[in-house]
mmCIF file of C-alpha atoms in Angstrom:
data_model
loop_
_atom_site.group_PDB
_atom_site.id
_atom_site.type_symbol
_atom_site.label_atom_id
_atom_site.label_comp_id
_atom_site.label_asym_id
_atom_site.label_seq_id
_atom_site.Cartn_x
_atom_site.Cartn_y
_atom_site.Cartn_z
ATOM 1 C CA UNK A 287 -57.271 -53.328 30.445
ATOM 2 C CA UNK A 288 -58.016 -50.761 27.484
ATOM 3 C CA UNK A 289 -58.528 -47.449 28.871
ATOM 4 C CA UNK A 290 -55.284 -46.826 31.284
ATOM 5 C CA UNK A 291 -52.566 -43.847 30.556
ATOM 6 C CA UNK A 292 -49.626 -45.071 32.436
ATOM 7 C CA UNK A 293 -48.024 -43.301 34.763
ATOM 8 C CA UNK A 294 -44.928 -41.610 35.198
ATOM 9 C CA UNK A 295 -43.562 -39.734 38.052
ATOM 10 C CA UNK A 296 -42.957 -36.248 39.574
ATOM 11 C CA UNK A 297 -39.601 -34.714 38.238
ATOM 12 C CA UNK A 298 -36.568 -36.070 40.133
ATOM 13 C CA UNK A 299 -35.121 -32.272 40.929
ATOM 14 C CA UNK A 300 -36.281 -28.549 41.438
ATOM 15 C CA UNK A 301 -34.617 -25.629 41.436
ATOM 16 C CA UNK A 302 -34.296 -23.983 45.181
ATOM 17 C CA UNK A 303 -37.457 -23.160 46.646
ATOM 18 C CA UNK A 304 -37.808 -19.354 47.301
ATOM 19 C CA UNK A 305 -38.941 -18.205 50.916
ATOM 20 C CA UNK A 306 -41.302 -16.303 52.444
ATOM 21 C CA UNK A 307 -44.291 -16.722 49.778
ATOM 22 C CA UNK A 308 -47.389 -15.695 50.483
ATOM 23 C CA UNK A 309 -49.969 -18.332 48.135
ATOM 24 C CA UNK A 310 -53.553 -17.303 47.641
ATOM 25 C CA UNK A 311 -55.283 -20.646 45.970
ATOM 26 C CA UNK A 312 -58.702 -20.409 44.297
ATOM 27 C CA UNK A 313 -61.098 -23.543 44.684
ATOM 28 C CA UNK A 314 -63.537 -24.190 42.375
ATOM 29 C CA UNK A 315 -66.181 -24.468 45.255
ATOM 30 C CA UNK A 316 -65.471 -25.789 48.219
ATOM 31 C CA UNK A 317 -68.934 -27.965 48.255
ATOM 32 C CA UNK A 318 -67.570 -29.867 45.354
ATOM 33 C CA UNK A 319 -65.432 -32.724 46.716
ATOM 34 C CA UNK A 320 -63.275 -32.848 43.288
ATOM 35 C CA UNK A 321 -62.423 -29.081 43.839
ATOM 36 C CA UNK A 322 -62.229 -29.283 47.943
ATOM 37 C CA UNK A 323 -59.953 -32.117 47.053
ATOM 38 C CA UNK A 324 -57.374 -30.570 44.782
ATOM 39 C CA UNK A 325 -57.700 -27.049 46.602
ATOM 40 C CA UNK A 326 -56.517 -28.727 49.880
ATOM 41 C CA UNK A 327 -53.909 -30.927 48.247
ATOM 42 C CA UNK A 328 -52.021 -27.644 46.832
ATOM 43 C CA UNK A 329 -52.631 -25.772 50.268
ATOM 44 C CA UNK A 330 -50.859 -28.959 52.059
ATOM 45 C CA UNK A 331 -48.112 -28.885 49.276
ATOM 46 C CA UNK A 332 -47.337 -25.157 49.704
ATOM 47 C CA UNK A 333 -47.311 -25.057 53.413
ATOM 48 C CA UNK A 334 -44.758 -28.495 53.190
ATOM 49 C CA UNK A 335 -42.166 -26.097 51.574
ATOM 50 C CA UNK A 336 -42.962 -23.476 54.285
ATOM 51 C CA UNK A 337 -44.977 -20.934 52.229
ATOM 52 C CA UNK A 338 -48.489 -19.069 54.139
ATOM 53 C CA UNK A 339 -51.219 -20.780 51.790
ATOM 54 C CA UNK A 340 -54.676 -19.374 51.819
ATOM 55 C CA UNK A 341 -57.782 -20.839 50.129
ATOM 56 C CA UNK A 342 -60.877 -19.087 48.577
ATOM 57 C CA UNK A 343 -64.007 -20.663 48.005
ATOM 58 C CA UNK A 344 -64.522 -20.014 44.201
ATOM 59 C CA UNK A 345 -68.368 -21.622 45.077
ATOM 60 C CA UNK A 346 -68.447 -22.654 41.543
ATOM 61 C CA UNK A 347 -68.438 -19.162 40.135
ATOM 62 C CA UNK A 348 -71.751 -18.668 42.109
ATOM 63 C CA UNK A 349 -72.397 -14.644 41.332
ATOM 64 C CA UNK A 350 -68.714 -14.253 39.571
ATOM 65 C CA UNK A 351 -66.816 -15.722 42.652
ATOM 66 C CA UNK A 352 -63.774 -16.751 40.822
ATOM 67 C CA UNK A 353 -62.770 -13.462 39.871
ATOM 68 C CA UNK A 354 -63.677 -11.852 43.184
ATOM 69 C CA UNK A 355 -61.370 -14.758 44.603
ATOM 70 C CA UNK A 356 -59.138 -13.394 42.275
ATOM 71 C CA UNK A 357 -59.292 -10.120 42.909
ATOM 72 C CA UNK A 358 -59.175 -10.992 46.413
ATOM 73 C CA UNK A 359 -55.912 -12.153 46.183
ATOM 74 C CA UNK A 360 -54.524 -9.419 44.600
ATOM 75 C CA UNK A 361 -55.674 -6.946 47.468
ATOM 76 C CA UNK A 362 -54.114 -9.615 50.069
ATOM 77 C CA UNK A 363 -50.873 -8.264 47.887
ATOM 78 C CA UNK A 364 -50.021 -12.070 47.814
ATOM 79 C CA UNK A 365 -46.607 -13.829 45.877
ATOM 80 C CA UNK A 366 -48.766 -16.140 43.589
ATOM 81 C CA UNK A 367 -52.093 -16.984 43.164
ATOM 82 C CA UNK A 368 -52.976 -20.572 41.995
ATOM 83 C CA UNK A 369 -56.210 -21.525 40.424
ATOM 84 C CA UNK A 370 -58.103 -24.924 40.473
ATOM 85 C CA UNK A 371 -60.273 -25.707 37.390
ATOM 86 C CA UNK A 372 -61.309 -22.485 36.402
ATOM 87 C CA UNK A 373 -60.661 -21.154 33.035
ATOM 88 C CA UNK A 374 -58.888 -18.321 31.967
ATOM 89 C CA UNK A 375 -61.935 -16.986 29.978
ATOM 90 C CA UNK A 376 -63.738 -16.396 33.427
ATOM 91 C CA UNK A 377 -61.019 -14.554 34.996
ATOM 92 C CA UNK A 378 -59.341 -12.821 31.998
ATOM 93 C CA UNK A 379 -59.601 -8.915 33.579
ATOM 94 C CA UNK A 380 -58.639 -9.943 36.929
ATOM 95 C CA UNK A 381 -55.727 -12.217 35.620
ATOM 96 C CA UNK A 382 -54.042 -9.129 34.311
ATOM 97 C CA UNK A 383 -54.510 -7.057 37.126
ATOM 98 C CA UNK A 384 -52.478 -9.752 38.775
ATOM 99 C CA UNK A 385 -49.674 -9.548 36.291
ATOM 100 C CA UNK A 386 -49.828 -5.502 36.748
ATOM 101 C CA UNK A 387 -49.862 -6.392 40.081
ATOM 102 C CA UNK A 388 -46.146 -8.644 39.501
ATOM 103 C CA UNK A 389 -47.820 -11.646 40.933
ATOM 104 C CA UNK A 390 -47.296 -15.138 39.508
ATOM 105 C CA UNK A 391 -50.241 -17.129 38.227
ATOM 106 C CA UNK A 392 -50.368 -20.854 38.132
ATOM 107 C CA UNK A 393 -53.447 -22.982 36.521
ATOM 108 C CA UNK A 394 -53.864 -25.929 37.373
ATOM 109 C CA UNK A 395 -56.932 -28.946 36.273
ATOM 110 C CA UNK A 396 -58.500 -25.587 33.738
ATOM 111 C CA UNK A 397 -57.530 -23.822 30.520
ATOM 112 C CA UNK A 398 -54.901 -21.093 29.245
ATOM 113 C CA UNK A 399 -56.636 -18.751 26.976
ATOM 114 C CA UNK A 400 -54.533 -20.546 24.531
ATOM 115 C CA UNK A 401 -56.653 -23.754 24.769
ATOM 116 C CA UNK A 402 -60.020 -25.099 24.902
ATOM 117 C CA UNK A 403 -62.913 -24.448 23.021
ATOM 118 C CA UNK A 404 -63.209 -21.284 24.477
ATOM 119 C CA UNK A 405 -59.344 -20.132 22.929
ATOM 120 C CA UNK A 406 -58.768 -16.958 21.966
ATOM 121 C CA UNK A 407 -55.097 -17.324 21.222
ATOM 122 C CA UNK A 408 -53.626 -15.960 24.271
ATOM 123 C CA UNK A 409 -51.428 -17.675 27.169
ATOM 124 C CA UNK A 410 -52.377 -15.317 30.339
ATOM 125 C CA UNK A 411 -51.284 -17.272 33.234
ATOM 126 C CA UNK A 412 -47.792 -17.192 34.275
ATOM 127 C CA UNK A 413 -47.947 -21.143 33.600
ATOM 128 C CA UNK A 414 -50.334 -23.918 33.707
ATOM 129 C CA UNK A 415 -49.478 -27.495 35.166
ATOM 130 C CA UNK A 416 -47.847 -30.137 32.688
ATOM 131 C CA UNK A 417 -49.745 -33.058 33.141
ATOM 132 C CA UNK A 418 -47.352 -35.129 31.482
ATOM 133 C CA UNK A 419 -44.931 -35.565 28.868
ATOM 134 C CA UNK A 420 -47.131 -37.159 26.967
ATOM 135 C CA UNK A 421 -50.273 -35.123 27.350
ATOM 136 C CA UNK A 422 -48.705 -31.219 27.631
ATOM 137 C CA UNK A 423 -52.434 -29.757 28.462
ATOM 138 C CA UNK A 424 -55.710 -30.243 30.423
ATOM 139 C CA UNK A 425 -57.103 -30.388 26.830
ATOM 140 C CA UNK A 426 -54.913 -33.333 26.059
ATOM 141 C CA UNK A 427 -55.046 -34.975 29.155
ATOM 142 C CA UNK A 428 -59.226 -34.932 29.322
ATOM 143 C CA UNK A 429 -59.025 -35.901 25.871
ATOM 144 C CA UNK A 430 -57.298 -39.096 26.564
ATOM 145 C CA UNK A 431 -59.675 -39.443 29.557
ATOM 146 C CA UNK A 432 -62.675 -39.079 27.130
ATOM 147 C CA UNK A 433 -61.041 -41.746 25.173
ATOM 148 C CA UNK A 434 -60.613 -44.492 28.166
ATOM 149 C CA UNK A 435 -64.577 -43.812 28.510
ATOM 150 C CA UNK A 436 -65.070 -45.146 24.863
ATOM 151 C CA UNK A 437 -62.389 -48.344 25.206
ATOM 152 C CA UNK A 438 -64.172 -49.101 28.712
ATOM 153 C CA UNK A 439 -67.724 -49.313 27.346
ATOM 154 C CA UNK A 440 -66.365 -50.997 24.193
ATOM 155 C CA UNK A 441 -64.219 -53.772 26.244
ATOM 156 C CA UNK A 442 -67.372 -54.113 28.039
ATOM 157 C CA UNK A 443 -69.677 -54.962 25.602
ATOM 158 C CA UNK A 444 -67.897 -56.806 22.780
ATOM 159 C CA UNK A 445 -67.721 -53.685 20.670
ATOM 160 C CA UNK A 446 -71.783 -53.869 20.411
ATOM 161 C CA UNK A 447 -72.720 -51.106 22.848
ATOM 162 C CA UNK A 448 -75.727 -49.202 21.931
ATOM 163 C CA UNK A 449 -74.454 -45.687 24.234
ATOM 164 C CA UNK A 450 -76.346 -42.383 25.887
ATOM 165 C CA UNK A 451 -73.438 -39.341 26.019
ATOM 166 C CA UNK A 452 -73.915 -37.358 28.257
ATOM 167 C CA UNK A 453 -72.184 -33.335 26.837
ATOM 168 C CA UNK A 454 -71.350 -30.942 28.900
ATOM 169 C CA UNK A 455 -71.660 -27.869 26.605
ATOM 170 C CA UNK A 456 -70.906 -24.435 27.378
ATOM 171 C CA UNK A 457 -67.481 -25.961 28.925
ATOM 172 C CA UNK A 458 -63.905 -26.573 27.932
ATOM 173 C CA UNK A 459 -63.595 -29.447 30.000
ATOM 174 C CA UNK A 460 -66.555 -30.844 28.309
ATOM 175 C CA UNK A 461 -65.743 -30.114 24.901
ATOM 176 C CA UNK A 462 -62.082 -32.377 25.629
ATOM 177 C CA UNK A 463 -64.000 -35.116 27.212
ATOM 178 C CA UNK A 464 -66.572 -35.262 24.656
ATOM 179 C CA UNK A 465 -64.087 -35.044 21.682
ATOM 180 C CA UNK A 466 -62.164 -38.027 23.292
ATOM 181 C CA UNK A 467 -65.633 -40.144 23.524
ATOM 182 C CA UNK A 468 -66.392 -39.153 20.406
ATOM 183 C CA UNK A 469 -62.761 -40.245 18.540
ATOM 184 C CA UNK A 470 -62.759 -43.526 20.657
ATOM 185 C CA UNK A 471 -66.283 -44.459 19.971
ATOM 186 C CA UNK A 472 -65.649 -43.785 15.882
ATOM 187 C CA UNK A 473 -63.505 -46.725 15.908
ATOM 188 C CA UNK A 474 -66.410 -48.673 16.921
ATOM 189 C CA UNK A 475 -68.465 -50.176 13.733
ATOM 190 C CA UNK A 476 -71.135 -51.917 15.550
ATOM 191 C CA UNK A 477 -71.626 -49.570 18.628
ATOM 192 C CA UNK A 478 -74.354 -46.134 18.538
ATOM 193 C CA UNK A 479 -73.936 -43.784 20.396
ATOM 194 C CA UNK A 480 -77.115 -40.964 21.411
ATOM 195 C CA UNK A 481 -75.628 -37.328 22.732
ATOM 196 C CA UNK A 482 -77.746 -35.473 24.727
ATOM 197 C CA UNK A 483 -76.604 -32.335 26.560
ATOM 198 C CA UNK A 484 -76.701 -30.798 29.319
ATOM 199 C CA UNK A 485 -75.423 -27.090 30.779
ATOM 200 C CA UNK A 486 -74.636 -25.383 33.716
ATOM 201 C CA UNK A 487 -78.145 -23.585 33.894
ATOM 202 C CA UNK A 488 -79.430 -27.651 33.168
ATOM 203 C CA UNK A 489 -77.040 -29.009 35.987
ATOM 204 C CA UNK A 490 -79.846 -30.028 38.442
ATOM 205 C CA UNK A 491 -81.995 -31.818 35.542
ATOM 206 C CA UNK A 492 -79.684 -34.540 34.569
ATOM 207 C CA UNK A 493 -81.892 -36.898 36.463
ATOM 208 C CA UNK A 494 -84.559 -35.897 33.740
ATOM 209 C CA UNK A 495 -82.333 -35.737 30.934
ATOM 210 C CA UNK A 496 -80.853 -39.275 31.640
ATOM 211 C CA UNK A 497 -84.221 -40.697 32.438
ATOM 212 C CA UNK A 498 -86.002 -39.432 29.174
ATOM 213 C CA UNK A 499 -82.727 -40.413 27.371
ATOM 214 C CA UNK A 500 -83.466 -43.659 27.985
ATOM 215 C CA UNK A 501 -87.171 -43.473 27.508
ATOM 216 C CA UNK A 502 -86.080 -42.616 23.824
ATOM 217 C CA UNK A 503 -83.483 -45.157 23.443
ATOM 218 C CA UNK A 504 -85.101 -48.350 25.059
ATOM 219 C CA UNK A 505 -82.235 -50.372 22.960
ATOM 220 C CA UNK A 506 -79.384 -48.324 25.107
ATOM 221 C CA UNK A 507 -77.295 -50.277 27.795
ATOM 222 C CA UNK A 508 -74.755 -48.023 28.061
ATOM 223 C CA UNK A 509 -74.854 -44.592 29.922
ATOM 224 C CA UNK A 510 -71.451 -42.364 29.391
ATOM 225 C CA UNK A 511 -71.338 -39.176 31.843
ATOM 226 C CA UNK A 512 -67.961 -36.947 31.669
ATOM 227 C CA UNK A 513 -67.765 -35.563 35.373
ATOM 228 C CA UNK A 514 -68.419 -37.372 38.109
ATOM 229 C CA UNK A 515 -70.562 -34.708 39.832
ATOM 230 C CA UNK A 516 -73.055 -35.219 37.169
ATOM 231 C CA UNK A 517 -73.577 -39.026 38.239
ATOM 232 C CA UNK A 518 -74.091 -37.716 42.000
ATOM 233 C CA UNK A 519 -76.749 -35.002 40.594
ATOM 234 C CA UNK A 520 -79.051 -37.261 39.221
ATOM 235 C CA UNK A 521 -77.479 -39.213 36.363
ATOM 236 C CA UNK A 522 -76.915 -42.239 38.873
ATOM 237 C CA UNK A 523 -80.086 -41.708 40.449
ATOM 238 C CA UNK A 524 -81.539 -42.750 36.806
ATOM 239 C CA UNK A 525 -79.838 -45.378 35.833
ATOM 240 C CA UNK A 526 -80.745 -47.011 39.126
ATOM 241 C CA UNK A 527 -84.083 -45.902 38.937
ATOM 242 C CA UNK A 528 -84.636 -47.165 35.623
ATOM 243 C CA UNK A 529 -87.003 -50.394 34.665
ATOM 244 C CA UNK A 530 -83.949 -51.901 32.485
ATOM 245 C CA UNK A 531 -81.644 -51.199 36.035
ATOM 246 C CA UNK A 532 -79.931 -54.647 35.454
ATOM 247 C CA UNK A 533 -78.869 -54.311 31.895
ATOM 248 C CA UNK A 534 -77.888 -50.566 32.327
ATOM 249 C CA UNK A 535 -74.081 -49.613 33.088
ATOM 250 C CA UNK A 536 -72.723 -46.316 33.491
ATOM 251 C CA UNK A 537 -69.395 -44.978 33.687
ATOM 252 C CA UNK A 538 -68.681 -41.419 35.264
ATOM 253 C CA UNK A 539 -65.228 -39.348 35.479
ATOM 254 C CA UNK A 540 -62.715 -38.619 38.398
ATOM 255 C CA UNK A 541 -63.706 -41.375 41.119
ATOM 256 C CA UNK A 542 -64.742 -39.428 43.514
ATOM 257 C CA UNK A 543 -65.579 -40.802 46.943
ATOM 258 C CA UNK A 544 -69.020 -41.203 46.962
ATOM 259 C CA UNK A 545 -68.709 -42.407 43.400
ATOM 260 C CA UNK A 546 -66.693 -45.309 44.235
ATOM 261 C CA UNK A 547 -69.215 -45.955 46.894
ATOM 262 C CA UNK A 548 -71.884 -46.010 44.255
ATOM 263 C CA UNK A 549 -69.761 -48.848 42.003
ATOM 264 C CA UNK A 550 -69.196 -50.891 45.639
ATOM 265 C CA UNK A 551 -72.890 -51.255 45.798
ATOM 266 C CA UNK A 552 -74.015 -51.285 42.565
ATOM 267 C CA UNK A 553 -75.700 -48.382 42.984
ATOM 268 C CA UNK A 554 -76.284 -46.728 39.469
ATOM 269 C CA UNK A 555 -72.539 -46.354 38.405
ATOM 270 C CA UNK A 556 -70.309 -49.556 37.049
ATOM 271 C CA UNK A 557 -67.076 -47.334 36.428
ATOM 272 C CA UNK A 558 -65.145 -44.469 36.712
ATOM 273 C CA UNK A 559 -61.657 -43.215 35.148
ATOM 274 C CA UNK A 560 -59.816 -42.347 38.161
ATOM 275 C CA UNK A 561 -57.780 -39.227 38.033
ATOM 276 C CA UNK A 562 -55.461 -38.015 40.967
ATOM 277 C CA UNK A 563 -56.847 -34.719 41.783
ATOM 278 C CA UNK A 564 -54.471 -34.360 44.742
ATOM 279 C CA UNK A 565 -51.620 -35.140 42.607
ATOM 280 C CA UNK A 566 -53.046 -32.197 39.993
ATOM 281 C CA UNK A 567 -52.854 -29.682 43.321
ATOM 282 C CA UNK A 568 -49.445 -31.123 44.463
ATOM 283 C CA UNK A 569 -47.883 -30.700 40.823
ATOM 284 C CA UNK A 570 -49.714 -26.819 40.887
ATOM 285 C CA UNK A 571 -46.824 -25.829 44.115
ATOM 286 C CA UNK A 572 -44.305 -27.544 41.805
ATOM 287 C CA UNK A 573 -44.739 -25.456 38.871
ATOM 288 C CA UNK A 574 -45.054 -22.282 40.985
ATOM 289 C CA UNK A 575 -41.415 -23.386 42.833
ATOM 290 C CA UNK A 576 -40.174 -23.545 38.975
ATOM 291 C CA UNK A 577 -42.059 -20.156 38.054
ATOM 292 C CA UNK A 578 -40.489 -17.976 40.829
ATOM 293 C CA UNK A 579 -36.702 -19.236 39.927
ATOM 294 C CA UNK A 580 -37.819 -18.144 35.992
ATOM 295 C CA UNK A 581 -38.436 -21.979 34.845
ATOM 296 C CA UNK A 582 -40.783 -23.579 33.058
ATOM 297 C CA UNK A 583 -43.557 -26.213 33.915
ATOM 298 C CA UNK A 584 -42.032 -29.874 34.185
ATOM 299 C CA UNK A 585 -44.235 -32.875 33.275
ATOM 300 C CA UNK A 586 -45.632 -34.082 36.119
ATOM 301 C CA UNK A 587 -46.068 -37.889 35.613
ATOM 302 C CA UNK A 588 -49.566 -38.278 35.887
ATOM 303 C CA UNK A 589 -51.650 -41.008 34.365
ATOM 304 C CA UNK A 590 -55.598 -42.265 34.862
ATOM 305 C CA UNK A 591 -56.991 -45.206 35.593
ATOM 306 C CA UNK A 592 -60.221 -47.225 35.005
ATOM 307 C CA UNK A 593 -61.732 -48.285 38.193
ATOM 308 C CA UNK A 594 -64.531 -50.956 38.284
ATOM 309 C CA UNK A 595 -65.993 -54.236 40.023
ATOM 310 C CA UNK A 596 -62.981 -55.883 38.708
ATOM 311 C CA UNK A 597 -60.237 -53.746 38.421
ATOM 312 C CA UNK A 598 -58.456 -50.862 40.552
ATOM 313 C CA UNK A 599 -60.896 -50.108 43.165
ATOM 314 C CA UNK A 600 -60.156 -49.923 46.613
ATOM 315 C CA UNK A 601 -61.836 -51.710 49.555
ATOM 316 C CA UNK A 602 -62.645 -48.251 51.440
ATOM 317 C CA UNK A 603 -62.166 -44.611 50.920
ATOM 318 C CA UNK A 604 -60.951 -42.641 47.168
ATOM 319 C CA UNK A 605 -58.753 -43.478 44.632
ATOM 320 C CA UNK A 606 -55.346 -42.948 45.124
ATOM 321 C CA UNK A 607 -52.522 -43.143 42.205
ATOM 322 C CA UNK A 608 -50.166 -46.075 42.043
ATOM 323 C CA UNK A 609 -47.344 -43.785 43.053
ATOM 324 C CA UNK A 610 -46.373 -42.086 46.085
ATOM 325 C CA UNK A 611 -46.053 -38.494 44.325
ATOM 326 C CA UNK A 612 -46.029 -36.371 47.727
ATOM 327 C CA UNK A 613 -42.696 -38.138 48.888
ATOM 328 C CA UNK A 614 -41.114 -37.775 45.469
ATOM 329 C CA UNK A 615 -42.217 -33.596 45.244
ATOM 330 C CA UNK A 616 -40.567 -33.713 48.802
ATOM 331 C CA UNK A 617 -37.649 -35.107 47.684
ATOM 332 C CA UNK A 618 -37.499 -33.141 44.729
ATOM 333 C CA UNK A 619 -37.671 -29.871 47.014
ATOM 334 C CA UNK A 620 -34.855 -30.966 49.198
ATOM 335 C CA UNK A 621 -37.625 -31.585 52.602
#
């Protein structure tokens, strides 16, 4: 259906891989499934090509933890340090000290300096992940995954949704998703759409903001949430909470475990756009092997999916990407 970017695959070759690396890999918070996930996946990756792979709990920048992870790193006197969602705006001292330092930086699932709302102009990691060829950034890449939102809820309904946004402002990843809502809800004529926001410091009132959302709008039958960590802290809890329950659908972001649980049993979410997180962290070691022989980022073949009742969701367990990516890296890296 609407709402799919195809996917490609991991690059066929790679230059040798260097030895001996030391890899120091910053989660976005370990507590988060979504970062645990793609933290882990890059750890497994790195230690595959026989690197020592360490991971730091960047506890969702809980008292400036990703630049102490950062920092960390540096002190460990490590090859490369590789960071998982975390933007270069929060770690812009500490990334040069690394490059002072002569160690290589690799983003991967954030934003460059050079990107984002937050851009100031300036590239400061060594190199940031290549989604795909078609979508070159995270910016691009959430973008289209803002748009498969829209074309889901407009498949959906007939083109007559009336829809509550849920923002995430304050973040780059946010800003994307809600620029690619916006664009594919514009070609909408009979749809509405209500934006309400929420921020970090509002996090643990989505419930609230969802539920008085609704309140407002009693003509809304749509519910559109970027991330799905937002559905599991209160935005599901609303929806299925709500008097109008059966006429109410939402659709969330990644497909995260417990999120695909919640769309099994009907549970307050209808649909997610599944993204391969462990793919993201797998395609991170890539770019690094390509970084230490002096190479750029390749493309890394990646693609979303819409997962619902009816289409792409699995029995049991998370979503996993129609293509076996760790045996094609392998291959690629001469294991």
């Amino acid at each position: 259906m609407a709402g799919t970017g195809a996917y490609g695959r991991p690059p066929e070759k790679a230059p040798a891989v260097a030895g001996g690396k030391k890899v120091w890999i910053v989660s976005c918070g370990q507590s988060a499934i979504g970062c645990q996930t793609g933290a882990e996946a890059a750890k497994k990756a790195a230690e595959a090509v026989g690197w020592t792979a360490q991971i730091c709990d960047g506890k969702l920048n809980a008292g400036g933890a990703f630049a102490g992870c950062v920092r960390q790193g540096i002190a460990a006197k490590v090859d490369a340090i590789v960071t998982e969602a975390i933007d270069c705006v929060a770690v812009k001292e500490p990334l040069g000290e690394a490059k002072a330092a002569k160690i290589t930086t690799i983003n991967f699932w954030g934003f460059d300096c050079d990107t984002g709302e937050s851009a100031t102009g300036e590239k400061l990691f060594t190199e940031s992940v290549v989604p795909s060829a078609k979508y070159r950034t995270n910016e691009a890449y959430q973008q289209a995954i803002g748009a498969a939102r829209a074309e889901w809820v407009k498949a959906r309904s007939g083109g007559t949704a009336k829809v509550i946004e849920l923002h995430f402002t304050g973040t780059n990843i946010g800003a994307a998703l809600h620029e690619g809502f916006r664009r594919g809800m514009k070609e909408c004529a009979s749809c509405e759409v209500e934006t309400v926001e929420v921020t970090h410091q509002s996090f643990g009132n989505t419930r609230q903001i969802i539920e008085s959302a609704l309140l407002k709008n009693p003509q809304a039958n749509w519910v559109a949430v970027p991330l799905d960590s937002l559905v599991l802290a209160g935005a599901g809890q609303a929806v299925a909470g709500s008097p109008r329950r059966a006429d109410v659908k939402l659709i969330g972001g990644e497909g995260l475990p417990p999120n695909l649980g919640l769309i099994r049993q009907n549970q307050g979410q209808s649909a997610a756009i599944g993204q391969p997180i462990d793919w993201y962290g797998w395609a991170s070691i890539d770019t690094l092997i390509r970084a230490f022989a002096g190479e750029p980022a390749a493309p890394s073949g990646m693609g979303f999916q819409v997962i619902d009742s009816e289409v792409n969701l699995p029995g049991s367990g998370p979503y996993r990407a129609p293509v076996d990516f760790m045996s094609a890296y392998r291959r690629a890296w001469g294991l």
